Short mmCIF file of N, CA and C in Angstrom, two decimals:
data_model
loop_
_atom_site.label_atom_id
_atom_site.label_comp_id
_atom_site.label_asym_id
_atom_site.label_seq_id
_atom_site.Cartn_x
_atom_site.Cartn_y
_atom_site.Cartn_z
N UNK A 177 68.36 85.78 112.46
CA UNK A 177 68.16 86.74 111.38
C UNK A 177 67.69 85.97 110.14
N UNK A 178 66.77 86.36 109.37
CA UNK A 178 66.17 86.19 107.89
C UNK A 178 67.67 85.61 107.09
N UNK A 179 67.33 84.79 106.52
CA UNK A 179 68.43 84.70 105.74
C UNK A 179 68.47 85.52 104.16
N UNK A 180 67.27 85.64 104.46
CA UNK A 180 66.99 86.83 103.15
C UNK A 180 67.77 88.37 103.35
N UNK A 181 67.21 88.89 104.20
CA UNK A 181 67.95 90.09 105.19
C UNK A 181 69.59 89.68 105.07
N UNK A 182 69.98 88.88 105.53
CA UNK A 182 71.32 89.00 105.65
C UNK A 182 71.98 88.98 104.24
N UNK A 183 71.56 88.58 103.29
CA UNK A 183 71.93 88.37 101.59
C UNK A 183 71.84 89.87 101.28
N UNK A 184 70.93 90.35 101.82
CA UNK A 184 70.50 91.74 101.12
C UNK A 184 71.31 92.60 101.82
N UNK A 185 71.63 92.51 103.00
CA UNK A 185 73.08 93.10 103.91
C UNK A 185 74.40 92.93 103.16
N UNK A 186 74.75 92.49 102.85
CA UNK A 186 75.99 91.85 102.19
C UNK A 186 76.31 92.34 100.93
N UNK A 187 74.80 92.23 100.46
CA UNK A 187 74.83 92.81 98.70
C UNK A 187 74.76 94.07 99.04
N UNK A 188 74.21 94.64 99.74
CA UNK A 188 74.50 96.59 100.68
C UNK A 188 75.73 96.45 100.65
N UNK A 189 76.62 96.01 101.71
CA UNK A 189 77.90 96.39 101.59
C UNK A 189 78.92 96.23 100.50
N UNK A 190 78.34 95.64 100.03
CA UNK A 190 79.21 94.94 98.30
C UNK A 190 79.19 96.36 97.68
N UNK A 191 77.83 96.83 97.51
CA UNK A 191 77.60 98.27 96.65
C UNK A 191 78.15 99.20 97.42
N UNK A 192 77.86 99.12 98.97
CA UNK A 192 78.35 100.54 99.73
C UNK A 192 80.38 100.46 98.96
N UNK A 193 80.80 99.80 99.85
CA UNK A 193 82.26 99.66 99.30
C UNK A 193 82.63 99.58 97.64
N UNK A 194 82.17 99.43 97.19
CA UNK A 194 82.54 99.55 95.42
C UNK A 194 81.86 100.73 94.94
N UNK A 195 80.97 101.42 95.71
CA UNK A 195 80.44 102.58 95.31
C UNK A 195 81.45 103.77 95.70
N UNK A 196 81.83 103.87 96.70
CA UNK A 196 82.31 104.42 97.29
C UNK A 196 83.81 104.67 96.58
N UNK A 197 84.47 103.78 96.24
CA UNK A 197 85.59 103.45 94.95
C UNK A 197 85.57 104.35 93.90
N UNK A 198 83.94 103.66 93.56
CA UNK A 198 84.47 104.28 92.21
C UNK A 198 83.94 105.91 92.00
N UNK A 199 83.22 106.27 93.10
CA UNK A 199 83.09 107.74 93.44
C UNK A 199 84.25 108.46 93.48
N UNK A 200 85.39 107.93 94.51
CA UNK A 200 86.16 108.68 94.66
C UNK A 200 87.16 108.21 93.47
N UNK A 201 87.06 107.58 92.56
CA UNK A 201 87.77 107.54 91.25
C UNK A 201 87.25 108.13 90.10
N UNK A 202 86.04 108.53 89.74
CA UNK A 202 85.71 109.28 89.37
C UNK A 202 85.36 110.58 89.42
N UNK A 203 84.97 110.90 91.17
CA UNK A 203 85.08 112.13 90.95
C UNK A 203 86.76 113.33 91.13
N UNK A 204 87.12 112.06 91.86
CA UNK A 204 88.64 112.55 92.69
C UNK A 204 89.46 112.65 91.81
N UNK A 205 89.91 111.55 91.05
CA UNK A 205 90.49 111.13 90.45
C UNK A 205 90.37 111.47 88.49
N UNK A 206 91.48 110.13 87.92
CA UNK A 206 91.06 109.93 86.21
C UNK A 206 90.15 109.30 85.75
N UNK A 207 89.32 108.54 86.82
CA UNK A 207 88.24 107.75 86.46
C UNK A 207 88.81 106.74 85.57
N UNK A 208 90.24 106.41 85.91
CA UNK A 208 90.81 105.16 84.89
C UNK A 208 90.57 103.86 85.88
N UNK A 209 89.88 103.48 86.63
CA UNK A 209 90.17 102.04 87.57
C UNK A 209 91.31 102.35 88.43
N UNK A 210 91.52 103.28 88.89
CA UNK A 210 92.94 103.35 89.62
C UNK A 210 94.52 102.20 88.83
N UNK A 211 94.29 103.04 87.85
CA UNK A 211 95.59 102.38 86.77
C UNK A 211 96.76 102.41 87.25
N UNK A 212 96.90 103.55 87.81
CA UNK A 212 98.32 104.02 87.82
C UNK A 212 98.82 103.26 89.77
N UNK A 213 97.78 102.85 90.03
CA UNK A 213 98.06 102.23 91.95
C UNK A 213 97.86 100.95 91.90
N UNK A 214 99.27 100.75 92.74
CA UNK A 214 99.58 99.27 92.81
C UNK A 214 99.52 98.97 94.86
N UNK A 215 98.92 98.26 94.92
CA UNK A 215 97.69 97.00 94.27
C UNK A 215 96.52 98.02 94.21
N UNK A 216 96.12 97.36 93.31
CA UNK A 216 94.59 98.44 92.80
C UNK A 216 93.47 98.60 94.02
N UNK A 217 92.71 99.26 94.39
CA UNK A 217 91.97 99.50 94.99
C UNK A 217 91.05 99.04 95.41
N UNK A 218 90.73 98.78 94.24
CA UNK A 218 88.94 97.31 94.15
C UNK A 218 89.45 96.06 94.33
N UNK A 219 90.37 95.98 95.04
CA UNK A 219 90.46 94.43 95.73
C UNK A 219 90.53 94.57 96.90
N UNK A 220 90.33 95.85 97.75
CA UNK A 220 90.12 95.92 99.01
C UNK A 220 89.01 95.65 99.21
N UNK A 221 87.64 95.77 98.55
CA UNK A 221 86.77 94.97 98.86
C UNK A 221 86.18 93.55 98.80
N UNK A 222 87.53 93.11 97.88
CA UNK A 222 87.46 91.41 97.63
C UNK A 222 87.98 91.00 99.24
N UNK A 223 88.73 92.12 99.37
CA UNK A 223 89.91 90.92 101.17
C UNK A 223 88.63 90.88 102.01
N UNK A 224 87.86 92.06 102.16
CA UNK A 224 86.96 92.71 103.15
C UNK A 224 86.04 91.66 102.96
N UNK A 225 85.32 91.24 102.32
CA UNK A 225 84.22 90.66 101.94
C UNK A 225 84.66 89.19 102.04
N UNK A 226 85.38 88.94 101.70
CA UNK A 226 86.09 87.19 101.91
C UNK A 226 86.34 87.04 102.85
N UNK A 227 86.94 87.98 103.93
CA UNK A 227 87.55 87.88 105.27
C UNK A 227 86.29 87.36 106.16
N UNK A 228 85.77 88.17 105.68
CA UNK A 228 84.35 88.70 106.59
C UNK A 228 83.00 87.60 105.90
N UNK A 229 83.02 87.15 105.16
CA UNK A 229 81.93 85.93 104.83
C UNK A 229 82.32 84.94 104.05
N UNK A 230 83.30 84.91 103.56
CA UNK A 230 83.88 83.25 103.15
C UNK A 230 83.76 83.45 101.77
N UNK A 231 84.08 82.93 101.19
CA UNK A 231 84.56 82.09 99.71
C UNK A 231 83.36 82.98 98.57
N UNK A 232 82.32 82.38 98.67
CA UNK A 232 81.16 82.73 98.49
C UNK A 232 81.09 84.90 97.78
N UNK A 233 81.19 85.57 98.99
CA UNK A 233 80.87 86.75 98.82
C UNK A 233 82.90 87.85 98.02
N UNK A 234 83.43 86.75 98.71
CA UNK A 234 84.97 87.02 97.93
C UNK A 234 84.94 86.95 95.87
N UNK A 235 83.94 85.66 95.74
CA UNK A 235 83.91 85.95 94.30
C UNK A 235 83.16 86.48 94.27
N UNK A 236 82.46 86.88 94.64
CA UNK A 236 81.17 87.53 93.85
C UNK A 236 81.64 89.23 93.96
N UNK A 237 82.66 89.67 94.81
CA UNK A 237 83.63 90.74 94.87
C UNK A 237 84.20 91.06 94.48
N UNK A 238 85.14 89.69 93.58
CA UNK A 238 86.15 89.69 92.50
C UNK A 238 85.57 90.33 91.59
N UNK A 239 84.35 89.02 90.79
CA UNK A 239 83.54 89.57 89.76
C UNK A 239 83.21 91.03 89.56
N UNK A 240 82.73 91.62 90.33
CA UNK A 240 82.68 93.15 90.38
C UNK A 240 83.49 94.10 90.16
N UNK A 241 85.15 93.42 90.96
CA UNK A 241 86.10 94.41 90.98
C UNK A 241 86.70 94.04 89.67
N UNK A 242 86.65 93.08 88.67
CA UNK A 242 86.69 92.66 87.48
C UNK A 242 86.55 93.15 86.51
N UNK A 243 85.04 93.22 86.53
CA UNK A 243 84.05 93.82 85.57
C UNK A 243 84.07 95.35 85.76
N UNK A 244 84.59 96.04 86.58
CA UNK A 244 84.87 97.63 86.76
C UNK A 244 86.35 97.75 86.02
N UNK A 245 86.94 96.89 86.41
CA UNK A 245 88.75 97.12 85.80
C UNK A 245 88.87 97.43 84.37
N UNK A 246 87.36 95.85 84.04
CA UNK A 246 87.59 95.68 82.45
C UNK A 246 86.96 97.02 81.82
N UNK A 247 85.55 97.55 82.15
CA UNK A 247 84.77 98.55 81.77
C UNK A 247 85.96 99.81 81.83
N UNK A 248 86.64 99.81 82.37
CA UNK A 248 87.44 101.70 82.75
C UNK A 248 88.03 101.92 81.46
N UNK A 249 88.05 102.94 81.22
CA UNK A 249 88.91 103.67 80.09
C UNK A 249 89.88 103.61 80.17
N UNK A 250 91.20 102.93 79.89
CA UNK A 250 92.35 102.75 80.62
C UNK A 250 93.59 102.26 79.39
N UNK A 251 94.74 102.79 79.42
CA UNK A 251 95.49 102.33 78.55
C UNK A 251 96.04 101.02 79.07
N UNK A 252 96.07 100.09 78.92
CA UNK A 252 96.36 98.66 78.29
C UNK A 252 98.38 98.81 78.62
N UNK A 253 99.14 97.90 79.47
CA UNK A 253 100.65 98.26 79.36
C UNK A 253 101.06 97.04 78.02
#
């Protein structure tokens, strides 16, 4: 396989799974980052993604599930 293709697979599933999140947190939900659920949600795609391609696609999962936590409208404990 392309090693290009497979980067661009990966970055698909990165978006499919974090899309999918924050759909059903916004539309389902308070659209707060899943504040109120312990362990938060958007690190199910950090395990998924680390499990499944190593070190590499785990941060770059974090970063995402990060940068969504920090962006949410959310009261602060």
């Amino acid at each position: 396989m392309n090693i290009r293709k497979e980067h661009i697979r990966k970055l698909g599933e990165l978006l499919v799974l974090f899309g999918t999140l924050f759909a059903v947190d916004h539309l389902l939900l308070s659209g707060d980052a899943f504040s109120n659920v312990e362990p938060n949600p958007y690190w199910l795609p950090v395990l998924v993604l680390a499990m499944s391609y190593g070190t590499g696609m785990g941060l770059a999962a974090a970063a995402v599930a990060s940068l969504l936590w920090i962006m949410a409208p959310h009261q602060w404990p």
